[in-house]
mmCIF file of C-alpha atoms in Angstrom:
data_model
loop_
_atom_site.group_PDB
_atom_site.id
_atom_site.type_symbol
_atom_site.label_atom_id
_atom_site.label_comp_id
_atom_site.label_asym_id
_atom_site.label_seq_id
_atom_site.Cartn_x
_atom_site.Cartn_y
_atom_site.Cartn_z
ATOM 1 C CA MET B 1 100.867 102.499 67.309
ATOM 2 C CA LYS B 2 102.893 100.768 70.026
ATOM 3 C CA GLU B 3 101.265 99.224 73.061
ATOM 4 C CA PRO B 4 100.273 101.765 75.692
ATOM 5 C CA VAL B 5 102.067 102.550 78.910
ATOM 6 C CA LEU B 6 100.059 101.844 82.055
ATOM 7 C CA VAL B 7 100.103 104.544 84.726
ATOM 8 C CA ALA B 8 98.449 102.957 87.768
ATOM 9 C CA TYR B 9 98.046 104.538 91.183
ATOM 10 C CA ALA B 10 96.733 104.086 94.707
ATOM 11 C CA SER B 11 95.431 107.291 96.246
ATOM 12 C CA ARG B 12 93.428 107.880 99.386
ATOM 13 C CA TYR B 13 92.555 111.574 99.057
ATOM 14 C CA GLY B 14 93.338 112.299 95.395
ATOM 15 C CA ALA B 15 96.802 113.896 95.490
ATOM 16 C CA THR B 16 98.577 110.783 94.185
ATOM 17 C CA ARG B 17 95.906 110.348 91.500
ATOM 18 C CA GLU B 18 96.633 113.907 90.351
ATOM 19 C CA ILE B 19 100.368 113.125 90.170
ATOM 20 C CA ALA B 20 99.633 109.996 88.110
ATOM 21 C CA GLU B 21 97.430 112.032 85.778
ATOM 22 C CA ALA B 22 100.217 114.607 85.365
ATOM 23 C CA VAL B 23 102.710 111.831 84.529
ATOM 24 C CA ALA B 24 100.241 110.409 82.004
ATOM 25 C CA ARG B 25 99.798 113.834 80.367
ATOM 26 C CA VAL B 26 103.572 114.229 79.968
ATOM 27 C CA LEU B 27 103.910 110.761 78.427
ATOM 28 C CA GLU B 28 101.015 111.482 76.056
ATOM 29 C CA ALA B 29 102.557 114.832 75.085
ATOM 30 C CA ARG B 30 105.721 112.919 74.216
ATOM 31 C CA GLY B 31 103.754 110.747 71.769
ATOM 32 C CA LEU B 32 103.148 107.679 73.921
ATOM 33 C CA ALA B 33 99.800 105.946 74.215
ATOM 34 C CA VAL B 34 98.841 105.888 77.900
ATOM 35 C CA HIS B 35 96.173 104.314 80.086
ATOM 36 C CA CYS B 36 95.878 105.893 83.551
ATOM 37 C CA CYS B 37 93.708 104.212 86.191
ATOM 38 C CA PRO B 38 93.531 103.070 89.827
ATOM 39 C CA ALA B 39 95.784 100.077 90.554
ATOM 40 C CA GLU B 40 92.862 97.980 91.757
ATOM 41 C CA ALA B 41 91.083 98.446 88.392
ATOM 42 C CA VAL B 42 93.867 96.762 86.390
ATOM 43 C CA GLU B 43 92.895 93.263 85.280
ATOM 44 C CA ALA B 44 95.944 92.321 83.183
ATOM 45 C CA LEU B 45 99.305 93.715 82.096
ATOM 46 C CA ALA B 46 99.427 91.973 78.710
ATOM 47 C CA PRO B 47 98.235 95.067 76.801
ATOM 48 C CA TYR B 48 100.987 97.302 78.225
ATOM 49 C CA ARG B 49 104.587 97.777 77.141
ATOM 50 C CA ALA B 50 105.648 99.436 80.410
ATOM 51 C CA VAL B 51 104.219 100.308 83.809
ATOM 52 C CA VAL B 52 104.426 103.400 85.993
ATOM 53 C CA LEU B 53 103.032 102.662 89.456
ATOM 54 C CA GLY B 54 102.483 105.233 92.169
ATOM 55 C CA SER B 55 101.112 105.182 95.674
ATOM 56 C CA ALA B 56 100.455 107.460 98.563
ATOM 57 C CA VAL B 57 102.672 106.666 101.544
ATOM 58 C CA TYR B 58 101.420 106.387 105.107
ATOM 59 C CA GLU B 59 103.838 105.581 107.937
ATOM 60 C CA GLY B 60 106.519 104.610 105.406
ATOM 61 C CA ASP B 61 104.444 102.163 103.366
ATOM 62 C CA TRP B 62 102.357 102.156 100.233
ATOM 63 C CA LEU B 63 98.607 101.789 100.305
ATOM 64 C CA VAL B 64 97.377 98.202 100.176
ATOM 65 C CA GLU B 65 96.024 98.653 96.625
ATOM 66 C CA ALA B 66 99.522 99.374 95.272
ATOM 67 C CA SER B 67 101.181 96.652 97.344
ATOM 68 C CA ASP B 68 98.574 94.139 96.162
ATOM 69 C CA PHE B 69 99.148 95.252 92.558
ATOM 70 C CA VAL B 70 102.876 94.489 92.844
ATOM 71 C CA ARG B 71 102.248 91.098 94.449
ATOM 72 C CA ARG B 72 99.509 90.177 91.956
ATOM 73 C CA PHE B 73 101.497 91.117 88.856
ATOM 74 C CA ALA B 74 105.091 90.456 90.007
ATOM 75 C CA PRO B 75 105.933 87.903 87.269
ATOM 76 C CA GLU B 76 104.595 90.203 84.542
ATOM 77 C CA LEU B 77 106.202 93.313 86.040
ATOM 78 C CA ALA B 78 109.552 91.525 85.864
ATOM 79 C CA GLN B 79 109.047 91.206 82.088
ATOM 80 C CA ARG B 80 108.569 94.897 81.282
ATOM 81 C CA PRO B 81 110.030 98.282 82.211
ATOM 82 C CA LEU B 82 108.705 99.493 85.566
ATOM 83 C CA TRP B 83 108.932 102.891 87.230
ATOM 84 C CA CYS B 84 107.511 103.694 90.633
ATOM 85 C CA PHE B 85 106.727 106.833 92.555
ATOM 86 C CA SER B 86 105.590 107.538 96.067
ATOM 87 C CA SER B 87 103.630 110.565 97.179
ATOM 88 C CA GLY B 88 104.414 111.201 100.760
ATOM 89 C CA THR B 89 103.694 112.964 103.920
ATOM 90 C CA ALA B 90 102.893 116.568 103.269
ATOM 91 C CA GLY B 91 105.898 118.784 103.785
ATOM 92 C CA ALA B 92 108.354 116.007 104.634
ATOM 93 C CA ALA B 93 111.642 115.454 102.843
ATOM 94 C CA PRO B 94 111.692 112.271 100.720
ATOM 95 C CA THR B 95 113.810 110.345 103.235
ATOM 96 C CA GLU B 96 111.357 111.273 105.977
ATOM 97 C CA THR B 97 108.404 110.266 103.819
ATOM 98 C CA MET B 98 109.810 106.774 103.418
ATOM 99 C CA GLN B 99 111.158 106.791 106.991
ATOM 100 C CA GLY B 100 114.722 106.344 105.733
ATOM 101 C CA TRP B 101 113.900 103.642 103.201
ATOM 102 C CA THR B 102 114.473 104.020 99.457
ATOM 103 C CA HIS B 103 111.299 102.085 98.629
ATOM 104 C CA PRO B 104 108.204 100.868 100.486
ATOM 105 C CA ARG B 105 109.226 98.628 103.406
ATOM 106 C CA LEU B 106 106.736 95.836 102.775
ATOM 107 C CA LEU B 107 107.938 95.441 99.198
ATOM 108 C CA THR B 108 111.674 95.160 99.866
ATOM 109 C CA SER B 109 112.124 91.658 98.437
ATOM 110 C CA LEU B 110 109.837 92.271 95.469
ATOM 111 C CA PHE B 111 111.594 95.536 94.604
ATOM 112 C CA ALA B 112 114.930 93.708 94.706
ATOM 113 C CA GLU B 113 113.511 91.076 92.362
ATOM 114 C CA LEU B 114 111.719 93.470 89.996
ATOM 115 C CA GLN B 115 114.455 96.134 89.908
ATOM 116 C CA PRO B 116 112.366 99.114 88.806
ATOM 117 C CA GLN B 117 114.045 101.515 86.395
ATOM 118 C CA GLY B 118 113.534 104.214 88.989
ATOM 119 C CA HIS B 119 111.634 105.208 92.106
ATOM 120 C CA ALA B 120 110.851 108.834 92.866
ATOM 121 C CA VAL B 121 109.407 110.260 96.068
ATOM 122 C CA PHE B 122 107.298 113.385 95.731
ATOM 123 C CA GLY B 123 105.702 115.596 98.329
ATOM 124 C CA GLY B 124 102.004 115.232 98.949
ATOM 125 C CA ARG B 125 99.015 117.373 99.744
ATOM 126 C CA LEU B 126 97.168 117.490 103.025
ATOM 127 C CA GLU B 127 93.862 119.163 103.688
ATOM 128 C CA PRO B 128 92.971 118.309 107.308
ATOM 129 C CA ARG B 129 89.261 118.873 106.727
ATOM 130 C CA ARG B 130 89.314 115.999 104.208
ATOM 131 C CA LEU B 131 90.937 113.479 106.584
ATOM 132 C CA SER B 132 88.733 110.673 107.792
ATOM 133 C CA VAL B 133 88.291 110.427 111.554
ATOM 134 C CA GLY B 134 90.259 107.171 111.438
ATOM 135 C CA ASP B 135 93.204 108.791 109.680
ATOM 136 C CA TRP B 136 93.065 111.768 112.030
ATOM 137 C CA TRP B 137 93.597 109.437 115.005
ATOM 138 C CA ARG B 138 95.840 106.882 113.285
ATOM 139 C CA TYR B 139 98.383 109.416 111.999
ATOM 140 C CA PRO B 140 98.965 112.030 114.705
ATOM 141 C CA SER B 141 102.017 113.287 112.778
ATOM 142 C CA LEU B 142 99.602 114.765 110.207
ATOM 143 C CA ARG B 143 97.832 117.012 112.689
ATOM 144 C CA GLY B 144 98.623 120.656 112.174
ATOM 145 C CA VAL B 145 100.143 120.048 108.726
ATOM 146 C CA ARG B 146 98.340 121.507 105.746
ATOM 147 C CA GLY B 147 99.160 122.485 102.219
ATOM 148 C CA ASP B 148 100.169 121.216 98.813
ATOM 149 C CA PHE B 149 103.817 120.142 98.789
ATOM 150 C CA ARG B 150 103.917 118.557 95.342
ATOM 151 C CA ASP B 151 106.737 119.868 93.146
ATOM 152 C CA TRP B 152 105.144 119.889 89.706
ATOM 153 C CA GLU B 153 108.428 120.768 87.976
ATOM 154 C CA ALA B 154 110.121 117.730 89.546
ATOM 155 C CA ILE B 155 107.155 115.529 88.629
ATOM 156 C CA THR B 156 107.260 116.754 85.028
ATOM 157 C CA ALA B 157 111.039 116.269 84.823
ATOM 158 C CA TRP B 158 110.713 112.726 86.186
ATOM 159 C CA ALA B 159 107.940 111.896 83.712
ATOM 160 C CA ASN B 160 110.087 113.267 80.875
ATOM 161 C CA GLY B 161 112.879 110.964 82.068
ATOM 162 C CA VAL B 162 110.494 108.017 81.829
ATOM 163 C CA ALA B 163 109.519 109.119 78.309
ATOM 164 C CA ASP B 164 113.194 109.450 77.332
ATOM 165 C CA ALA B 165 113.924 105.943 78.578
ATOM 166 C CA LEU B 166 110.926 104.509 76.740
ATOM 167 C CA ALA B 167 112.020 106.267 73.566
ATOM 168 C CA GLY B 168 115.394 104.574 73.922
ATOM 169 C CA SER B 169 117.293 107.844 74.093
ATOM 170 C CA GLY B 170 119.447 106.654 76.971
ATOM 171 C CA GLN B 171 118.759 109.876 78.849
ATOM 172 C CA GLY B 172 115.989 108.533 81.038
ATOM 173 C CA ARG B 173 117.833 106.671 83.773
ATOM 174 C CA ALA B 174 119.748 109.623 85.212
ATOM 175 C CA ALA B 175 116.655 111.807 85.369
ATOM 176 C CA LEU B 176 114.513 109.220 87.113
ATOM 177 C CA GLU B 177 115.651 109.546 90.693
ATOM 178 C CA VAL B 178 114.228 112.614 92.382
#
């Protein structure tokens, strides 16, 4: 069996974790070995043939756990296929989620260096009763927003594009940008 694909994520309230788990299930269904875990739990990339990294987005940036992952493993990420996804503000269009950026602001130079195979932005989920008091005050734009805005068909299609690319079918690249 080939080396597994790592699906790592940074999630504050669980919605991004659920997206990562869905991506992992699609890759597994396509015959790939997969390890899905929080980004901060990854100790090394040597065992993995490719990486899918996702993060929740707050105010246009990834969570610190995902940003730290990219900084910590940048040399190794440059040596293997990398796909990224962002799970954004509930109900916002992808360009709003990233505040007009195509990737997380703080990682601009690293993204240019690493050149991920693709970066998708998916809607998020917001349950106001689950917000911490700090997040309630820090992100006033979230007040009054509630619901699950994740497009599971788009997530599945994107994950299938990753699987296609890893299988060498040549079909993956076009399907990767959502």
